[in-house]
Coordinates of C-alpha atoms in Angstrom, one line a residue:
Chain A
M49 CA 0.0 0.0 0.0
R50 CA 2.7 2.5 1.0
K51 CA 4.7 1.6 -2.1
F52 CA 1.7 2.2 -4.2
L53 CA 1.2 5.6 -2.5
I54 CA 4.7 6.7 -3.1
F55 CA 4.5 5.5 -6.7
F56 CA 1.3 7.5 -7.1
L57 CA 2.9 10.6 -5.6
I58 CA 5.8 10.4 -8.0
I59 CA 3.5 10.0 -10.9
S60 CA 1.3 12.9 -10.0
C61 CA 4.2 15.2 -9.1
S62 CA 5.9 14.5 -12.5
T63 CA 2.8 14.9 -14.6
I64 CA 1.0 18.0 -13.2
P65 CA 3.8 20.5 -13.5
T66 CA 4.7 19.5 -17.1
S67 CA 1.1 19.8 -18.3
A68 CA 0.8 23.2 -16.5
N69 CA 4.1 24.4 -18.1
A70 CA 3.1 23.3 -21.5
K71 CA -0.3 25.0 -21.5
T72 CA -1.1 28.5 -20.3
R73 CA -4.5 28.9 -18.9
I74 CA -6.4 32.1 -19.4
V75 CA -9.5 32.5 -17.2
V76 CA -12.5 34.4 -18.6
F77 CA -15.5 35.3 -16.4
A78 CA -18.4 36.1 -18.7
A79 CA -22.1 36.7 -18.4
S80 CA -24.1 33.6 -19.0
S81 CA -25.7 35.0 -22.1
L82 CA -22.3 34.6 -23.8
I83 CA -22.0 30.8 -23.3
E84 CA -22.5 29.8 -26.9
P85 CA -20.6 32.5 -28.8
F86 CA -17.7 32.8 -26.3
S87 CA -17.2 29.0 -26.2
E88 CA -16.8 29.2 -30.0
L89 CA -14.5 32.2 -29.9
G90 CA -12.4 30.5 -27.2
K91 CA -11.9 27.4 -29.4
R92 CA -10.9 29.6 -32.4
F93 CA -8.4 31.5 -30.2
E94 CA -6.9 28.2 -29.0
K95 CA -6.5 27.0 -32.5
K96 CA -4.7 30.2 -33.5
N97 CA -2.5 30.1 -30.4
P98 CA -1.5 26.5 -29.7
G99 CA -0.4 25.8 -26.2
N100 CA -3.0 28.1 -24.6
V101 CA -6.2 27.1 -23.0
V102 CA -9.1 29.5 -22.5
I103 CA -11.2 28.6 -19.4
F104 CA -14.6 30.1 -19.1
S105 CA -16.8 30.6 -16.1
F106 CA -20.3 31.6 -17.1
E107 CA -22.7 32.9 -14.5
S108 CA -25.0 35.9 -14.0
S109 CA -22.8 39.1 -14.1
S110 CA -23.7 40.1 -10.6
I111 CA -22.6 36.7 -9.2
L112 CA -19.3 36.8 -11.2
A113 CA -18.6 40.4 -10.0
T114 CA -19.1 39.2 -6.3
Q115 CA -16.8 36.3 -6.9
I116 CA -14.1 38.6 -8.4
V117 CA -14.4 41.1 -5.5
N118 CA -14.0 38.2 -3.2
G119 CA -10.7 37.1 -4.8
A120 CA -11.6 34.8 -7.7
K121 CA -8.8 34.9 -10.2
A122 CA -10.2 36.1 -13.5
D123 CA -8.0 37.4 -16.3
I124 CA -10.8 38.9 -18.3
F125 CA -14.3 39.9 -17.1
V126 CA -17.3 40.6 -19.3
S127 CA -20.5 41.8 -17.6
A128 CA -23.9 42.2 -19.2
S129 CA -24.4 45.5 -17.5
P130 CA -22.4 48.6 -16.4
E131 CA -23.7 48.2 -12.8
D132 CA -22.1 44.9 -12.3
M133 CA -18.8 46.0 -14.0
L134 CA -18.6 48.9 -11.6
K135 CA -18.3 46.6 -8.6
V136 CA -15.0 45.5 -10.2
D137 CA -13.7 48.2 -12.5
K138 CA -14.8 51.0 -14.8
G139 CA -14.4 48.7 -17.8
F140 CA -14.9 49.5 -21.5
D141 CA -18.1 49.5 -23.6
Y142 CA -18.4 46.2 -25.4
I143 CA -21.3 44.8 -27.3
K144 CA -25.0 45.4 -26.6
N145 CA -27.8 42.9 -26.3
R146 CA -31.5 43.4 -26.1
V147 CA -34.3 41.5 -24.5
V148 CA -37.1 40.3 -26.7
L149 CA -40.3 38.4 -26.1
A150 CA -39.4 34.8 -27.1
I151 CA -42.1 32.4 -28.1
P152 CA -42.1 28.9 -29.6
T153 CA -42.2 29.0 -33.4
K154 CA -45.8 27.8 -33.2
S155 CA -47.6 30.1 -30.8
K156 CA -50.8 31.9 -30.5
I157 CA -49.0 35.0 -29.1
T158 CA -48.5 37.7 -31.7
R159 CA -47.9 40.9 -29.8
I160 CA -46.2 42.1 -26.7
S161 CA -49.6 43.2 -25.3
D162 CA -50.8 39.5 -25.3
L163 CA -48.8 39.2 -22.1
N164 CA -51.7 40.9 -20.4
G165 CA -54.0 38.0 -21.4
D166 CA -54.1 34.4 -20.2
V167 CA -50.5 33.6 -20.8
D168 CA -47.8 32.0 -18.6
W169 CA -44.6 33.9 -19.1
I170 CA -41.3 34.4 -17.2
Q171 CA -38.6 37.0 -17.0
C172 CA -35.2 37.3 -15.1
S173 CA -35.3 38.6 -11.6
H174 CA -35.0 42.3 -11.0
E175 CA -31.4 42.0 -9.7
V176 CA -29.8 40.7 -12.9
P177 CA -29.2 42.6 -16.2
C178 CA -31.7 40.7 -18.3
G179 CA -34.3 41.4 -15.6
R180 CA -33.6 45.1 -15.4
A181 CA -33.8 45.4 -19.2
A182 CA -37.1 43.4 -19.1
D183 CA -38.5 45.7 -16.4
S184 CA -37.8 48.9 -18.4
A185 CA -39.1 47.4 -21.6
L186 CA -42.3 46.3 -20.0
R187 CA -42.8 49.7 -18.4
V188 CA -42.8 51.3 -21.8
E189 CA -45.2 48.7 -23.2
K190 CA -47.6 49.2 -20.2
I191 CA -47.7 45.5 -19.3
T192 CA -49.5 45.1 -16.0
A193 CA -49.6 41.3 -15.8
S194 CA -47.0 39.5 -13.6
P195 CA -44.7 36.7 -14.7
V196 CA -45.2 33.2 -13.2
S197 CA -41.5 33.2 -12.2
L198 CA -38.5 35.5 -11.8
E199 CA -35.5 33.5 -12.9
P200 CA -32.1 34.0 -11.4
N201 CA -30.3 34.0 -14.7
V202 CA -31.3 34.1 -18.4
K203 CA -30.4 30.5 -19.2
S204 CA -32.8 29.0 -16.7
G205 CA -35.5 31.1 -18.3
V206 CA -34.5 29.9 -21.8
S207 CA -34.6 26.2 -20.7
K208 CA -38.1 26.6 -19.2
L209 CA -39.3 28.0 -22.5
L210 CA -37.6 25.3 -24.5
M211 CA -39.1 22.6 -22.3
G212 CA -42.6 24.1 -22.9
E213 CA -43.3 24.9 -19.3
V214 CA -44.2 28.5 -20.2
D215 CA -45.8 30.1 -23.2
A216 CA -43.3 33.0 -23.5
A217 CA -40.1 34.3 -21.9
I218 CA -38.4 37.6 -21.9
I219 CA -34.8 36.6 -22.8
Y220 CA -32.0 38.0 -24.9
N221 CA -32.2 38.2 -28.7
S222 CA -29.0 36.2 -28.8
D223 CA -30.7 33.3 -27.0
V224 CA -33.4 33.3 -29.6
V225 CA -30.8 33.3 -32.4
T226 CA -29.1 30.3 -30.8
N227 CA -32.4 28.4 -30.7
S228 CA -33.8 29.7 -33.9
K229 CA -35.2 26.3 -34.9
K230 CA -37.5 26.3 -31.9
L231 CA -38.0 29.9 -30.9
K232 CA -38.8 33.2 -32.5
A233 CA -38.7 36.8 -31.2
I234 CA -41.2 39.6 -30.9
E235 CA -39.3 42.8 -30.5
F236 CA -40.2 45.5 -28.0
G237 CA -41.3 48.8 -29.6
D238 CA -38.6 50.8 -27.8
R239 CA -35.4 48.9 -28.4
K240 CA -33.3 51.3 -26.4
S241 CA -35.1 50.6 -23.1
A242 CA -34.8 46.8 -23.9
S243 CA -31.1 47.0 -24.4
T244 CA -28.2 46.4 -22.0
Q245 CA -24.7 47.5 -22.4
Y246 CA -22.0 44.8 -22.0
K247 CA -18.7 45.9 -20.5
I248 CA -15.3 44.2 -20.8
V249 CA -12.1 44.6 -18.7
Q250 CA -8.7 43.0 -18.6
L251 CA -7.9 42.3 -15.0
R252 CA -4.3 40.9 -15.2
N253 CA -1.4 41.6 -17.5
S254 CA 0.5 39.1 -19.7
K255 CA 1.2 39.0 -23.3
I256 CA -1.3 36.2 -24.0
I257 CA -4.1 37.7 -21.9
T258 CA -3.7 40.9 -23.9
K259 CA -3.8 38.9 -27.1
L260 CA -7.1 37.3 -26.1
F261 CA -8.5 40.6 -25.0
S262 CA -7.8 42.2 -28.3
Y263 CA -9.1 39.1 -30.1
L264 CA -12.4 39.4 -28.3
N265 CA -12.5 43.0 -29.4
S266 CA -11.4 42.3 -33.0
P267 CA -13.6 42.9 -36.0
E268 CA -13.7 39.2 -36.6
S269 CA -15.1 38.5 -33.1
L270 CA -17.5 41.4 -33.2
K271 CA -18.9 40.3 -36.5
F272 CA -19.4 36.8 -35.2
L273 CA -21.2 38.2 -32.1
D274 CA -23.5 40.3 -34.4
K275 CA -24.3 37.1 -36.3
K276 CA -25.3 35.5 -33.0
G277 CA -27.8 38.2 -32.2
F278 CA -25.7 40.7 -30.3
D279 CA -25.1 44.3 -31.4
S280 CA -21.6 45.6 -31.7
K281 CA -22.4 49.1 -33.1
Chain B
M90 CA -10.9 6.3 26.7
K91 CA -7.6 7.5 25.2
F92 CA -7.2 8.3 21.6
G93 CA -4.1 8.2 19.4
A94 CA -2.4 11.4 18.3
K95 CA -3.2 10.8 14.6
T96 CA -6.8 10.0 15.3
K97 CA -7.1 13.2 17.3
L98 CA -5.5 15.2 14.6
F99 CA -7.8 14.0 11.8
A100 CA -10.8 14.3 14.1
A101 CA -9.9 17.9 14.9
L102 CA -9.5 18.7 11.2
G103 CA -12.9 17.2 10.5
A104 CA -14.6 19.3 13.1
F105 CA -12.6 22.3 11.9
I106 CA -13.8 22.0 8.3
I107 CA -17.4 22.0 9.4
I108 CA -17.4 24.5 12.2
T109 CA -15.2 27.3 10.9
P110 CA -17.3 28.3 7.8
L111 CA -20.3 28.6 10.0
F112 CA -18.3 30.7 12.4
A113 CA -17.0 32.9 9.5
L114 CA -20.6 33.4 8.3
L115 CA -21.7 34.6 11.8
I116 CA -18.9 37.1 11.9
K117 CA -20.0 38.7 8.6
V118 CA -23.6 39.1 9.7
P119 CA -24.5 42.8 10.3
W120 CA -25.8 42.1 13.9
R121 CA -26.2 45.8 14.6
N122 CA -29.1 46.1 12.2
F123 CA -29.9 42.4 12.0
F124 CA -33.7 42.7 12.1
Y125 CA -33.7 45.7 9.8
Q126 CA -32.0 43.5 7.2
L127 CA -34.7 40.8 7.5
D128 CA -37.1 43.0 5.6
S129 CA -39.1 40.3 3.8
L130 CA -40.7 37.5 5.8
T131 CA -42.8 36.1 3.0
P132 CA -40.1 33.7 1.7
I133 CA -39.5 32.5 5.2
K134 CA -43.1 31.8 5.8
L135 CA -43.4 30.0 2.5
S136 CA -40.3 27.8 3.2
L137 CA -41.6 27.0 6.7
W138 CA -45.1 25.9 5.7
T139 CA -44.1 24.0 2.5
S140 CA -41.3 22.1 4.3
V141 CA -43.6 21.2 7.2
V142 CA -46.2 19.9 4.8
A143 CA -43.6 18.1 2.7
A144 CA -42.2 16.4 5.9
G145 CA -45.7 15.4 6.9
L146 CA -46.5 13.9 3.5
A147 CA -43.1 12.2 3.5
L148 CA -43.9 10.6 6.9
L149 CA -47.3 9.6 5.7
F150 CA -45.9 7.6 2.7
G151 CA -42.4 6.9 4.0
V152 CA -43.2 5.1 7.3
P153 CA -45.4 2.4 5.8
L154 CA -42.8 2.0 3.0
A155 CA -40.1 1.5 5.6
W156 CA -42.2 -1.0 7.4
I157 CA -42.7 -3.1 4.2
F158 CA -39.0 -2.8 3.4
A159 CA -38.1 -4.0 6.9
K160 CA -40.6 -7.0 6.9
S161 CA -40.8 -8.1 3.3
S162 CA -38.5 -10.6 1.6
S163 CA -40.1 -10.2 -1.9
R164 CA -37.8 -9.7 -4.9
T165 CA -39.7 -6.7 -6.1
I166 CA -39.1 -5.0 -2.8
A167 CA -35.4 -5.8 -3.0
F168 CA -35.3 -4.2 -6.4
I169 CA -37.2 -1.0 -5.3
R170 CA -35.3 -0.4 -2.1
P171 CA -32.1 1.1 -3.5
L172 CA -34.2 3.1 -6.0
V173 CA -36.1 4.8 -3.2
L174 CA -32.8 6.1 -1.8
T175 CA -31.6 7.7 -5.0
P176 CA -32.8 11.2 -4.2
M177 CA -30.1 11.3 -1.6
V178 CA -27.3 11.1 -4.2
L179 CA -29.1 12.8 -7.0
P180 CA -27.7 16.3 -8.0
P181 CA -30.5 18.9 -7.5
T182 CA -30.6 19.8 -11.2
V183 CA -31.3 16.1 -12.1
T184 CA -34.0 16.1 -9.5
G185 CA -35.5 19.2 -11.0
I186 CA -35.4 17.8 -14.5
A187 CA -37.0 14.5 -13.4
L188 CA -39.8 16.2 -11.6
L189 CA -40.5 18.4 -14.7
A190 CA -40.4 15.3 -16.9
L191 CA -43.1 13.8 -14.7
M192 CA -45.3 16.7 -13.7
G193 CA -44.4 19.5 -16.2
K194 CA -47.0 20.8 -18.7
R195 CA -45.6 18.2 -21.1
G196 CA -44.6 15.7 -18.5
L197 CA -45.6 12.1 -18.3
F198 CA -48.5 12.7 -15.9
G199 CA -48.5 16.5 -16.1
K200 CA -49.6 16.4 -19.8
Y201 CA -52.9 14.7 -19.0
I202 CA -53.5 16.7 -15.8
Y203 CA -53.1 19.9 -17.9
E204 CA -55.3 18.6 -20.7
V205 CA -58.1 17.7 -18.4
T206 CA -58.0 20.5 -15.8
G207 CA -55.9 23.3 -17.4
W208 CA -53.7 23.3 -14.3
S209 CA -50.0 22.5 -14.2
M210 CA -47.8 22.0 -11.2
P211 CA -44.6 24.0 -12.1
F212 CA -44.6 27.6 -10.7
T213 CA -47.0 26.7 -7.9
S214 CA -46.4 26.2 -4.2
A215 CA -47.5 22.6 -4.7
A216 CA -44.3 22.1 -6.8
V217 CA -42.2 23.4 -3.9
V218 CA -43.9 20.8 -1.6
L219 CA -43.5 17.9 -4.0
T220 CA -39.8 18.7 -4.4
G221 CA -39.5 18.6 -0.6
V222 CA -41.3 15.3 -0.4
F223 CA -39.1 13.8 -3.1
V224 CA -35.8 14.8 -1.4
G225 CA -37.1 14.1 2.2
L226 CA -38.6 10.7 1.7
P227 CA -35.3 8.7 1.6
F228 CA -34.4 10.0 5.1
I229 CA -37.7 8.7 6.5
V230 CA -37.3 5.3 4.8
L231 CA -33.7 4.9 5.8
I232 CA -34.1 5.8 9.4
C233 CA -37.4 4.1 10.0
E234 CA -36.5 0.9 8.2
S235 CA -33.4 0.4 10.3
N236 CA -35.5 1.2 13.4
F237 CA -38.2 -1.4 12.5
R238 CA -35.5 -4.0 12.0
Q239 CA -34.2 -3.5 15.4
L240 CA -37.4 -3.7 17.3
P241 CA -37.4 -6.6 19.9
K242 CA -38.7 -9.6 18.2
E243 CA -40.4 -11.0 21.4
I244 CA -43.1 -8.4 21.6
E245 CA -44.0 -9.0 18.0
D246 CA -44.0 -12.7 18.5
A247 CA -46.3 -12.4 21.5
A248 CA -48.7 -10.3 19.6
I249 CA -48.8 -12.8 16.8
V250 CA -49.6 -15.5 19.3
D251 CA -52.4 -13.3 20.5
R252 CA -53.6 -13.3 16.9
A253 CA -52.8 -9.7 16.1
S254 CA -53.6 -8.8 12.5
S255 CA -50.7 -7.5 10.3
G256 CA -52.3 -4.1 10.5
E257 CA -52.5 -4.2 14.2
L258 CA -48.9 -5.4 14.4
F259 CA -47.8 -2.2 12.5
R260 CA -50.2 0.3 14.2
D261 CA -50.3 -1.0 17.8
I262 CA -46.9 -2.7 18.2
A263 CA -44.3 -1.2 15.9
L264 CA -45.4 2.4 15.7
P265 CA -45.6 3.1 19.5
Q266 CA -42.1 1.8 19.9
S267 CA -40.8 4.0 17.1
I268 CA -41.9 7.5 18.1
S269 CA -38.3 8.7 18.6
A270 CA -37.1 7.3 15.3
I271 CA -40.1 8.7 13.4
S272 CA -39.7 12.2 14.9
T273 CA -36.0 12.2 14.0
A274 CA -36.7 11.0 10.5
G275 CA -39.4 13.7 10.1
T276 CA -37.1 16.4 11.3
L277 CA -34.3 15.4 9.0
A278 CA -36.7 15.3 6.1
W279 CA -38.0 18.7 7.1
A280 CA -34.4 20.1 7.2
R281 CA -33.6 18.6 3.8
A282 CA -36.8 20.1 2.3
I283 CA -36.3 23.6 3.7
G284 CA -32.7 23.6 2.5
E285 CA -33.5 22.5 -1.1
F286 CA -32.5 25.1 -3.7
G287 CA -31.6 23.9 -7.2
A288 CA -34.4 21.4 -7.8
T289 CA -37.0 23.9 -6.5
L290 CA -35.7 26.6 -8.8
M291 CA -35.9 24.3 -11.8
F292 CA -39.3 22.8 -11.0
A293 CA -41.1 25.6 -9.2
G294 CA -39.3 28.7 -10.4
S295 CA -39.0 31.7 -8.1
L296 CA -41.8 34.3 -7.5
P297 CA -42.2 36.2 -4.2
G298 CA -45.3 34.9 -2.4
S299 CA -45.8 31.6 -4.2
T300 CA -42.5 29.9 -5.0
Q301 CA -39.6 32.2 -3.8
T302 CA -38.2 30.2 -1.0
W303 CA -35.9 31.3 1.9
T304 CA -32.8 29.8 0.1
M305 CA -33.8 31.4 -3.2
L306 CA -34.1 34.8 -1.4
I307 CA -30.6 34.4 0.1
Y308 CA -29.2 33.7 -3.4
Q309 CA -30.9 36.7 -5.0
R310 CA -30.1 39.0 -2.1
L311 CA -26.4 38.2 -2.5
E312 CA -26.5 40.1 -5.8
I313 CA -27.9 43.3 -4.5
S314 CA -27.3 43.4 -0.8
P315 CA -24.8 41.0 0.7
D316 CA -25.6 42.2 4.2
S317 CA -29.1 41.2 3.9
A318 CA -28.1 37.8 2.4
Y319 CA -25.8 37.3 5.4
A320 CA -28.7 38.1 7.8
F321 CA -31.1 35.7 6.1
A322 CA -28.4 33.0 6.0
A323 CA -27.6 33.4 9.6
L324 CA -31.2 33.2 10.6
M325 CA -31.4 29.9 8.7
L326 CA -28.3 28.7 10.4
I327 CA -29.7 29.5 13.8
V328 CA -32.9 27.7 13.0
S329 CA -31.1 24.6 11.7
V330 CA -28.6 24.5 14.6
T331 CA -31.5 24.7 17.1
V332 CA -33.2 21.8 15.4
V333 CA -30.1 19.7 15.4
A334 CA -29.3 20.5 19.0
F335 CA -32.9 19.6 19.9
L336 CA -32.5 16.3 18.0
R337 CA -29.2 15.2 19.4
K338 CA -30.5 12.5 21.7
P339 CA -33.2 10.9 19.6
L340 CA -30.8 11.1 16.6
R341 CA -28.3 9.0 18.6
N342 CA -30.9 6.5 19.6
S343 CA -32.3 5.9 16.2
F344 CA -29.0 5.2 14.6
R345 CA -27.8 2.9 17.3

């Protein structure tokens, strides 16, 4: 047993450092609305820069900001709202996203005002960016009905709509684009109030982190994000 | 009794790992304006009543199930027994998906309920209760089954000689001897139900008044006002520690 343990120790000591030396890890904390496009951009970056691994942590922006304030080691942080970025840094304007009323492709809902009728719908909770955008968009549309649930992040709202538990959900346009085979979007009349400004910041300095930071800001990446339903203008 | 140095060291580390985070939490709590931070009692009330109802239902179904598990030698029972304990090891998200698959608007049963009545369980307090029953039941079964197995055989045999029916054997002989185990089991199921978070969120959603539970409130408060989150978390800690302290003796007895 003891021999086995020593053997195991030697093996683990000799393997861990070499793999860590060979590959540089870059940690990106990003709003959960960025799961699909950022995972793809991360893969592209790894392909262009062999030997580097991009590790993502996707969560609601406010949770990520709290984690960073409490010492989580993030190299780059992307928040879905200026408020959450301010907890960490001033940050730079990044892309925009807007909430829409998402419905299944076959749905009896045709207008935003249908929400006031007999419809089960959900939105994000008031504390998170997608919820704040939904609140201000609904105020403009004079919707008085209440949602059946206030979801803690946009993805749990998306999954409930996809599973058919609700008739409609106020989620990001980018989420509708990702699920365009099953969902379609009804835009809010006032797009400005439905929008949220994403912010980006580089929290630590190294050549490769800077390289990833500029890659995420490159025309190629921004064009890709536009295609995925975000707005880089 | 004397203990070896290594035993003591590891035991101390074990206690340290559990106690220090709780202590750290208590230090962060804004005691000065503690009650001011507890500004919304609705989620607490919801969590209290749903978890009590859930524990009650879990007892109602779980105690007879434990009795059958303890007394039956059928093969079907031997097959079902481990399945009933799965909620203990199931990640909350899996629990949530499973409950939706059964009772959701398009679920196995939920579909028909919705077609006939127009009602569906997700996003209702009933969903919070069902989640509690699901995660609490295994505790009832586990504790009560081991208790029923350890009941003195002589009393049971004497009752059989006196021609007690099988129902009477359960109701008049086994149950009165098991009060302490049953109350322990019920309390643990209650504690498990009130602490549930992930599965409830998936299955019941979160809306103040109907489905936003105490744990959900803590999670959401962390995003806007950590002080308030600490206060609500500390209150939950106080409640659960009180319950565990209250339970210490019966807990020891029922696991013996």
